[in-house]
Short mmCIF file of C-alpha atoms in Angstrom, two decimals:
data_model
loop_
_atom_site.label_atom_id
_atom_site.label_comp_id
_atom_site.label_asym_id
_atom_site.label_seq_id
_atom_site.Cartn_x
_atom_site.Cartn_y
_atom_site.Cartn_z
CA UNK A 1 -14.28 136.70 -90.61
CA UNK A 2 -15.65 138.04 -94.14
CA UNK A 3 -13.80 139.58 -96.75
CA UNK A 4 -14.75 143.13 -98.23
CA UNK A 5 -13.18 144.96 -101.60
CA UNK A 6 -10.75 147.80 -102.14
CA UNK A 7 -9.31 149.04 -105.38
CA UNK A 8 -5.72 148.81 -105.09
CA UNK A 9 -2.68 149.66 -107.52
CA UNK A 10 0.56 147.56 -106.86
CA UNK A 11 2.82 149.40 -108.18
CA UNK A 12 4.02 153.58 -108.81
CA UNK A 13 1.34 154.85 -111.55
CA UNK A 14 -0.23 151.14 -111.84
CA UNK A 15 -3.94 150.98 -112.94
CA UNK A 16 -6.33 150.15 -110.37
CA UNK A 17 -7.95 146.63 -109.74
CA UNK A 18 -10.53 145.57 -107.58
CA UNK A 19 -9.73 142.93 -104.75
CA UNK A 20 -10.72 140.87 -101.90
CA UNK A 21 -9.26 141.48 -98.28
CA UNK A 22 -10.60 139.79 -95.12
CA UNK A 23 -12.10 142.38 -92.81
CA UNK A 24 -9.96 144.02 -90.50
CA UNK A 25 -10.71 144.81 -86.80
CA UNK A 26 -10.66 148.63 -84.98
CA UNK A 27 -7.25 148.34 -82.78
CA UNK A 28 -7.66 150.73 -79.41
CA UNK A 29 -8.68 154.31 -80.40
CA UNK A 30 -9.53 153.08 -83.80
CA UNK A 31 -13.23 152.66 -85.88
CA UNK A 32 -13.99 150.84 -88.97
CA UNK A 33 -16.27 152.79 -91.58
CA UNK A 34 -18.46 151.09 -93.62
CA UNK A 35 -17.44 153.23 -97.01
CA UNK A 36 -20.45 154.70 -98.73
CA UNK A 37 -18.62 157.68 -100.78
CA UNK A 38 -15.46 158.43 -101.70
CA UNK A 39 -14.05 160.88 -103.13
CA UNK A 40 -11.26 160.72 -105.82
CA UNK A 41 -8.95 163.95 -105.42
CA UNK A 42 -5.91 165.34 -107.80
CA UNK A 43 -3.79 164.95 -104.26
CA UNK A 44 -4.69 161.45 -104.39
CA UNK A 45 -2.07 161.09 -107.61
CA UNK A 46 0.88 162.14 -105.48
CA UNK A 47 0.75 159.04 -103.54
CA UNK A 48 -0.24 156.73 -106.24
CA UNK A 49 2.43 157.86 -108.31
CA UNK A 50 4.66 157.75 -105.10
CA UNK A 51 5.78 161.49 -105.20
CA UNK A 52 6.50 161.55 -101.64
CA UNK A 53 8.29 159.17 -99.01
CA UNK A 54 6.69 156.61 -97.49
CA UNK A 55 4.10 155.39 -99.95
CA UNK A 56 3.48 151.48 -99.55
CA UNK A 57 2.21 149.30 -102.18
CA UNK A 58 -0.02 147.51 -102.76
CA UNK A 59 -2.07 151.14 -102.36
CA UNK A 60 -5.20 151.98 -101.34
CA UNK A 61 -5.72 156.21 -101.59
CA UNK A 62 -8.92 158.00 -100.72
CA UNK A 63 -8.81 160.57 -98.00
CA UNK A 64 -12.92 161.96 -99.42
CA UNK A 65 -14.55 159.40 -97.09
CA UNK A 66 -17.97 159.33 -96.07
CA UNK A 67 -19.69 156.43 -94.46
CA UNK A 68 -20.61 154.97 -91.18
CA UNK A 69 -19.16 153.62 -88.09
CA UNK A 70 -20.17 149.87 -88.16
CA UNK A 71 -17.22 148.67 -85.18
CA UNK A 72 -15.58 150.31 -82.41
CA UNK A 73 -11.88 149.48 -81.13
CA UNK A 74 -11.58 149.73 -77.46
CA UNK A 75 -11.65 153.71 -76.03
CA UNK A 76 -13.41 154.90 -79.28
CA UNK A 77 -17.17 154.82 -77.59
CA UNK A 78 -15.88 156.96 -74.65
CA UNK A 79 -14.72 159.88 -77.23
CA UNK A 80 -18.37 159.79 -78.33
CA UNK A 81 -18.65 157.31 -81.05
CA UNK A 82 -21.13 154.78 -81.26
CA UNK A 83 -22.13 152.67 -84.10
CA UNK A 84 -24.26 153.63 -86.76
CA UNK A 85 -22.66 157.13 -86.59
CA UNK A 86 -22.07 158.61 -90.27
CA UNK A 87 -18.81 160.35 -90.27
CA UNK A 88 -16.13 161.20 -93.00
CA UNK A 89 -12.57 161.68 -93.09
CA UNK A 90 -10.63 164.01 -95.29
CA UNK A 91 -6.61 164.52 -95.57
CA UNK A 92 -6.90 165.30 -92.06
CA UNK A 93 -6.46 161.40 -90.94
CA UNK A 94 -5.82 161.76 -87.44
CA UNK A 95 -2.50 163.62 -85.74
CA UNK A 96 0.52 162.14 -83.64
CA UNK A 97 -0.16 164.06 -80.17
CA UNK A 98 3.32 165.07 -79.39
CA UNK A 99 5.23 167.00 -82.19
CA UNK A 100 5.21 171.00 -82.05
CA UNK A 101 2.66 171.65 -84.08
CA UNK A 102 -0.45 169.13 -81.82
CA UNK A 103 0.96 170.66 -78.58
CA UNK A 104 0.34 174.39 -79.55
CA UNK A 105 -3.10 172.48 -80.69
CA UNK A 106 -2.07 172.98 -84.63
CA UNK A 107 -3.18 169.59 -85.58
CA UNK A 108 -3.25 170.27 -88.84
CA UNK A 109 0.11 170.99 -89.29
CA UNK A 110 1.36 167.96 -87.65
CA UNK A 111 4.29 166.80 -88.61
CA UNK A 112 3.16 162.99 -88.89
CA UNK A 113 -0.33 163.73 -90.27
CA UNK A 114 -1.82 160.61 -90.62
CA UNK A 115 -2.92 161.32 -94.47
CA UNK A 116 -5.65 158.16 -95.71
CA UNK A 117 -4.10 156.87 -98.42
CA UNK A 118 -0.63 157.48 -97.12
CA UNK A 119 -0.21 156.49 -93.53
CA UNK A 120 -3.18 153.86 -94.13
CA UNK A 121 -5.18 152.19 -96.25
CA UNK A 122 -7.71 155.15 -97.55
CA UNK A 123 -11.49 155.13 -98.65
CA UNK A 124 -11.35 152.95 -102.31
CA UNK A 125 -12.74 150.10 -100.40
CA UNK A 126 -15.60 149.22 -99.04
CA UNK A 127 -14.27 149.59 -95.09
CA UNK A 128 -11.71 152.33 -93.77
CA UNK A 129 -10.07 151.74 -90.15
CA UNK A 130 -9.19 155.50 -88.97
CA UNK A 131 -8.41 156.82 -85.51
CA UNK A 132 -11.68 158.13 -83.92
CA UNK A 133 -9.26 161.62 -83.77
CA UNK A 134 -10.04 161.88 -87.45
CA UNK A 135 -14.25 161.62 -87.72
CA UNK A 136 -16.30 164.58 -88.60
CA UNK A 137 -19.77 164.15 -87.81
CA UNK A 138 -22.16 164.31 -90.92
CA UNK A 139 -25.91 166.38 -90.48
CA UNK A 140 -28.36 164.59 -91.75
CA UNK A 141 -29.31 166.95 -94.68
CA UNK A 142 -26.07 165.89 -96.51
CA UNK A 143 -25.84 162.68 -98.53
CA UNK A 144 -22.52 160.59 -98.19
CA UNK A 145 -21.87 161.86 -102.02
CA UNK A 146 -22.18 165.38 -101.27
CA UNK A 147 -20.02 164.57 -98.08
CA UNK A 148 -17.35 163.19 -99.15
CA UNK A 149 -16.02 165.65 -101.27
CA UNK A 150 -16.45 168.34 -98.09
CA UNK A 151 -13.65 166.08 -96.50
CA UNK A 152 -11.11 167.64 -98.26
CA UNK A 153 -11.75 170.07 -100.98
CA UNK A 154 -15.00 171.54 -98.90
CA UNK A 155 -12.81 172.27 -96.16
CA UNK A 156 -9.65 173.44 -97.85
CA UNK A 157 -11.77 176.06 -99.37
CA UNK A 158 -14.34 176.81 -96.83
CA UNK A 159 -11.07 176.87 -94.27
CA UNK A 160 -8.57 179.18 -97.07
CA UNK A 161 -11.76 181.54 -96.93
CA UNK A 162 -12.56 181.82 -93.29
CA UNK A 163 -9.52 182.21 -92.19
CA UNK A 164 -8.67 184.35 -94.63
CA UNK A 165 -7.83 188.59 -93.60
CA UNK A 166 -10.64 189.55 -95.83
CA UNK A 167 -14.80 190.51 -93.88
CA UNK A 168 -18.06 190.78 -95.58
CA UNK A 169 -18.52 193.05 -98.00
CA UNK A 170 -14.80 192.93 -99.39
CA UNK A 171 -13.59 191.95 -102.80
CA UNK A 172 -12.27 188.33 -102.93
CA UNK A 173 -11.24 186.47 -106.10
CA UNK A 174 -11.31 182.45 -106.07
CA UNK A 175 -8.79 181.72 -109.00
CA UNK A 176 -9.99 178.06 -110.64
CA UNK A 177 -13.79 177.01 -110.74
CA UNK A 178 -13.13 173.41 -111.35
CA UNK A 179 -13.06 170.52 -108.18
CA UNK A 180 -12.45 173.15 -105.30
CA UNK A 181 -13.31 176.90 -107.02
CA UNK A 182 -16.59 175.51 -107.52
CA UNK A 183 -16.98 175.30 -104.24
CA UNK A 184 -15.08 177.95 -103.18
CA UNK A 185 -17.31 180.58 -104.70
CA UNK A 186 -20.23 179.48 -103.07
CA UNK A 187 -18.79 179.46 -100.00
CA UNK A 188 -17.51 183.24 -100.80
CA UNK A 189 -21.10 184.36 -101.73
CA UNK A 190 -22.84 182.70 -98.58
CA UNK A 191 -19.60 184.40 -96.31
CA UNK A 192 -20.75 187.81 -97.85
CA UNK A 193 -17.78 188.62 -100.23
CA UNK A 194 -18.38 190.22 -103.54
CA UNK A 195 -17.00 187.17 -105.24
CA UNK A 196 -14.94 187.40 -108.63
CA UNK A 197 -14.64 183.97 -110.22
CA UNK A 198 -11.78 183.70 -112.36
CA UNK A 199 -11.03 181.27 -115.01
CA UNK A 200 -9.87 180.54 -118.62
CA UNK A 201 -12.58 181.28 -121.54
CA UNK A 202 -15.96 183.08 -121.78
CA UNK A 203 -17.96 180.20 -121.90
CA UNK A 204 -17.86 179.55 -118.23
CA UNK A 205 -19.11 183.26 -117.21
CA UNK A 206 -22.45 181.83 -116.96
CA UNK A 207 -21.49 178.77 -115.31
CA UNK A 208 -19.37 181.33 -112.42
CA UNK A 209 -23.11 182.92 -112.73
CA UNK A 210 -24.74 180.39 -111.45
CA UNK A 211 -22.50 179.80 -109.17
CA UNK A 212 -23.23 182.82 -107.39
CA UNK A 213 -20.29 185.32 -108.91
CA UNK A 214 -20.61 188.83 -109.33
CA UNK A 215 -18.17 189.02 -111.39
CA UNK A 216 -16.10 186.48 -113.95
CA UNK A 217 -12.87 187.52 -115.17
CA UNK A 218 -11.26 185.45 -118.57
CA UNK A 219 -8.37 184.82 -118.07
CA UNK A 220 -7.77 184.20 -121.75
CA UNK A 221 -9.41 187.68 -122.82
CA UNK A 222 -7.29 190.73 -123.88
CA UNK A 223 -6.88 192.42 -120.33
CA UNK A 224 -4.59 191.02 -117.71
CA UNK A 225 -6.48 189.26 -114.75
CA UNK A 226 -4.24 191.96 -112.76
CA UNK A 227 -6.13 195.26 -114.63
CA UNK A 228 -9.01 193.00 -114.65
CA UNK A 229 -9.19 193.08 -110.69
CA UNK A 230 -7.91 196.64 -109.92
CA UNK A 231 -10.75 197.47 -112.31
CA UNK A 232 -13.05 196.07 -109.85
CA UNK A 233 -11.30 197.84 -107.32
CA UNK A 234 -8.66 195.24 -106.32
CA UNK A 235 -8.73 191.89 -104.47
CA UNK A 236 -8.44 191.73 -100.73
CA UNK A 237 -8.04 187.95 -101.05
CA UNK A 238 -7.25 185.69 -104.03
CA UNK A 239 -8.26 182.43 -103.30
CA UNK A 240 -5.74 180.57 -105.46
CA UNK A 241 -7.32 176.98 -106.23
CA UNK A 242 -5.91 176.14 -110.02
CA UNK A 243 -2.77 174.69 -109.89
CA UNK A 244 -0.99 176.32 -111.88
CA UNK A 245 1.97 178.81 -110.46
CA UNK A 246 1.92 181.37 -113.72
CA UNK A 247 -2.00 181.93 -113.54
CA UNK A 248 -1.09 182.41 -109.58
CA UNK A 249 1.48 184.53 -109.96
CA UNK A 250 -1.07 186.84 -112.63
CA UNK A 251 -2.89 187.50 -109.67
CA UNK A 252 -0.27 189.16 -107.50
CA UNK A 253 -1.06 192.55 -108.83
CA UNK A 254 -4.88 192.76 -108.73
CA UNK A 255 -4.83 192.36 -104.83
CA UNK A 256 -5.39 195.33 -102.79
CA UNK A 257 -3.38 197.04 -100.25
CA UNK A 258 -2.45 194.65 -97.26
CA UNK A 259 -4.11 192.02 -99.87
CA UNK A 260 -3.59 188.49 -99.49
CA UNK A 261 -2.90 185.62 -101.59
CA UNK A 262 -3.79 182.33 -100.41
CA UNK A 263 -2.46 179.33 -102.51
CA UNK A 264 -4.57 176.20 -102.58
CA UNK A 265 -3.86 174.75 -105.49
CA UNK A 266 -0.61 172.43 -105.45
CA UNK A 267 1.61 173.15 -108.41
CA UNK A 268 5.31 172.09 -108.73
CA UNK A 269 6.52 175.09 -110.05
CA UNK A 270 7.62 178.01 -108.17
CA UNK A 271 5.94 181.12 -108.12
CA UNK A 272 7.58 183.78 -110.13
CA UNK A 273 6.81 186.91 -107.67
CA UNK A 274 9.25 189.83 -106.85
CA UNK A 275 9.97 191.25 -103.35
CA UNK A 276 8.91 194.47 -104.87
CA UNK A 277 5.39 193.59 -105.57
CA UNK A 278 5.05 192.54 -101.64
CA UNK A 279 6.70 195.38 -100.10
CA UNK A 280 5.64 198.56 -101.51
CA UNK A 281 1.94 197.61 -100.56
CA UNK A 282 2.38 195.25 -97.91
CA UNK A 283 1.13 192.09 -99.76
CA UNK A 284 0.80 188.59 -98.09
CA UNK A 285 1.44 185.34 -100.02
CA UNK A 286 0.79 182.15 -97.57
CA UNK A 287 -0.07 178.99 -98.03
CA UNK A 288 -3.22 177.03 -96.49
CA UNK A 289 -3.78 173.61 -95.83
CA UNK A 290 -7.11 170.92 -95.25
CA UNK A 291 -8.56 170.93 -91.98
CA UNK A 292 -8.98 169.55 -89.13
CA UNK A 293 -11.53 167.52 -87.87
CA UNK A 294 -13.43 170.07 -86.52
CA UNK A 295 -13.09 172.30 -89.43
CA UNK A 296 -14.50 168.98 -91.93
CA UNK A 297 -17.89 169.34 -89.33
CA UNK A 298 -17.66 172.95 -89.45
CA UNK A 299 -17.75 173.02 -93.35
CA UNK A 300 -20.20 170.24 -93.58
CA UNK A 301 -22.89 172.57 -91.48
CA UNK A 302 -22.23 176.07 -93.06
CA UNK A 303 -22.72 174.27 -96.38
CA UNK A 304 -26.09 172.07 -95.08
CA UNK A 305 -27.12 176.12 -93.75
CA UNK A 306 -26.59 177.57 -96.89
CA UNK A 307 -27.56 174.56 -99.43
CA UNK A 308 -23.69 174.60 -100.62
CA UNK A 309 -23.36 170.83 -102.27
CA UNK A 310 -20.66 169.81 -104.76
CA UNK A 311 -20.75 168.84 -108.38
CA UNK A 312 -20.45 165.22 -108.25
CA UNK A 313 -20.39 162.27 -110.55
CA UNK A 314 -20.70 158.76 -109.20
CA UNK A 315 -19.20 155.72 -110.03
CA UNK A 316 -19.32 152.23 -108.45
CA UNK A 317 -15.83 151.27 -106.94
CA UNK A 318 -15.85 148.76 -109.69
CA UNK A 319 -14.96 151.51 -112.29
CA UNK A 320 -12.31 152.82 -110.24
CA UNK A 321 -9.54 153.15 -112.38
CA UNK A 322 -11.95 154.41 -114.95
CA UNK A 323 -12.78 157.43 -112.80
CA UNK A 324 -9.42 157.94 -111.55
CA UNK A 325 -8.49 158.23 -115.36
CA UNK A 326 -11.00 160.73 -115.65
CA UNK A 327 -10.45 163.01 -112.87
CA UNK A 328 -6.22 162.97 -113.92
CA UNK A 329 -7.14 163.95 -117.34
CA UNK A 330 -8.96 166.96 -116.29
CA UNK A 331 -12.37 165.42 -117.70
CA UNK A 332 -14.58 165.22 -114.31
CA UNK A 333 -16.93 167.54 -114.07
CA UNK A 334 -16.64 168.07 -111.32
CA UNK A 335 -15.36 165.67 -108.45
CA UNK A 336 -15.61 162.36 -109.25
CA UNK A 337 -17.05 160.08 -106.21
CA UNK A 338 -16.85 155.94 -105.58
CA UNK A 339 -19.55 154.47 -104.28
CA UNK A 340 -20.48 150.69 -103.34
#
């Protein structure tokens, strides 16, 4: 049958080793992905250090894939599929159908979101099986590196911005320029926001420059972030992608009128805002998940359109738990990515 490798820890916060596994076959609905990218994302430490219920070991996280379809399980070539395809999966890992949330067509939001990594084995292998529900198409002017990355934090930004109250021309802050606010404020420039990048010291104004940003804000310097926005005349949308709930909760008072703050960034802590800063100017404060699918193939072509790519470095799958090191101590600059 063959065997192919996947980096694997065996236990909650274990370092990663490389192993053999014979090659699985697609079940019905089902495709196997020949890996070529993968993505290593912060979210992937809450399942190897077995945060949440239902994490399996030995484990096998990724949920940046990018790769291509090299077998079908039986119904997965009459949804479309044929081999050879290049798709990727994100956190979006295929939905369960029947709860609430998939029959008002808010996959998303499922409430047994297949997650790679969590409800399967994810993309620090060389082969993925995923449900054929869960494969964005890739265009052919993006590389599997610059891909795999759009799987998850591409679309969580591109998707927190889109869907977001604010049109072109208005004022919107992306909070963070690291693994997603890099992103994030290129998608803001090519959707037509005057784009305020936001993060801690001076030294990264020109890197929010060349970004795109109109504006950088330091978040370190003498005036609040708050002043610092109204002084730009005030944020219809704070794109909130650092996770970290007190620079967060600075932001509350920079936004506009009927502003909205959309948190992206998973921190534990809670967020330390008062009813009164809501009320009095009819604030929003929501929360935004991935993507679907659809949205992973939507963000994929807006950023081929526009020339969008991440800030990537590779390593081979070999040096996994070297690059997952990296990426948890804040070192990667900026999303680290697996390949073969």
């Amino acid at each position: 049958m063959g065997t192919y490798r996947v980096a694997q820890v065996t236990s909650p916060d274990g370092r990663f080793e490389v192993v053999e596994r014979e090659v699985p076959q697609p079940g019905p609905g089902h495709v196997r992905i020949a890996v070529d990218a993968c993505g290593i994302c912060h979210s992937d430490a809450v399942f190897v250090s077995a945060k949440v219920p239902g994490v399996r070991f030995p484990l096998v996280p990724g949920h940046e894939v990018a790769g291509r379809i090299e077998a079908l399980g039986e119904g997965a070539q009459d949804r479309g599929w044929q081999v050879g395809d290049r798709v990727a999966v994100g956190w979006f890992g295929g939905s369960c159908g029947h709860c609430t949330a998939c029959r008002q067509g808010d996959f998303i939001v499922c409430e047994n979101l297949k997650v790679p990594g969590w409800a399967y084995d994810g993309g620090f292998a060389e082969a993925v099986i995923a449900p054929s529900d869960a494969l964005a198409r890739i265009p052919d002017a993006l590389a599997a590196t610059d891909a795999a990355p759009m799987a998850c934090a591409g679309v969580t930004t591109y998707n927190g911005l889109r869907r977001s109250s604010a049109r072109p021309g208005d004022l919107v802050a992306v909070l963070g320029i690291g693994g997603l606010g890099h992103l994030a404020v290129q998608y803001a420039v090519a959707m037509g926001f005057e784009t305020v990048a936001i993060a801690r010291g001076a030294d990264k104004a020109e890197f929010a420059e060349q970004l795109g940003a109109h504006h950088y804000v330091d978040s370190t310097a003498g005036t609040s972030v708050a002043d610092a926005l109204r002084s730009l005349g005030s944020a219809k949308v704070v794109l909130a992608t650092a996770a970290n709930s007190g620079a967060i909760t600075a932001t509350v008072d920079g936004l506009a009128h009927r502003g909205e703050l959309v948190v992206i960034g998973a921190a534990p802590e809670p967020l330390e805002i008062s009813p009164m800063q809501l009320l009095m100017s009819g604030r929003v404060v929501r929360g935004h998940p991935s993507g679907t699918s659809q949205d992973v193939e939507d963000t994929m072509a807006f950023s081929a359109l526009h020339g969008i790519r991440p800030i990537v470095e590779t390593v081979p799958l070999s040096r996994t738990d070297e690059a997952y090191q990296k990426m948890l101590s804040g070192a990667a600059r900026f999303r680290m990515v697996l390949t073969g």
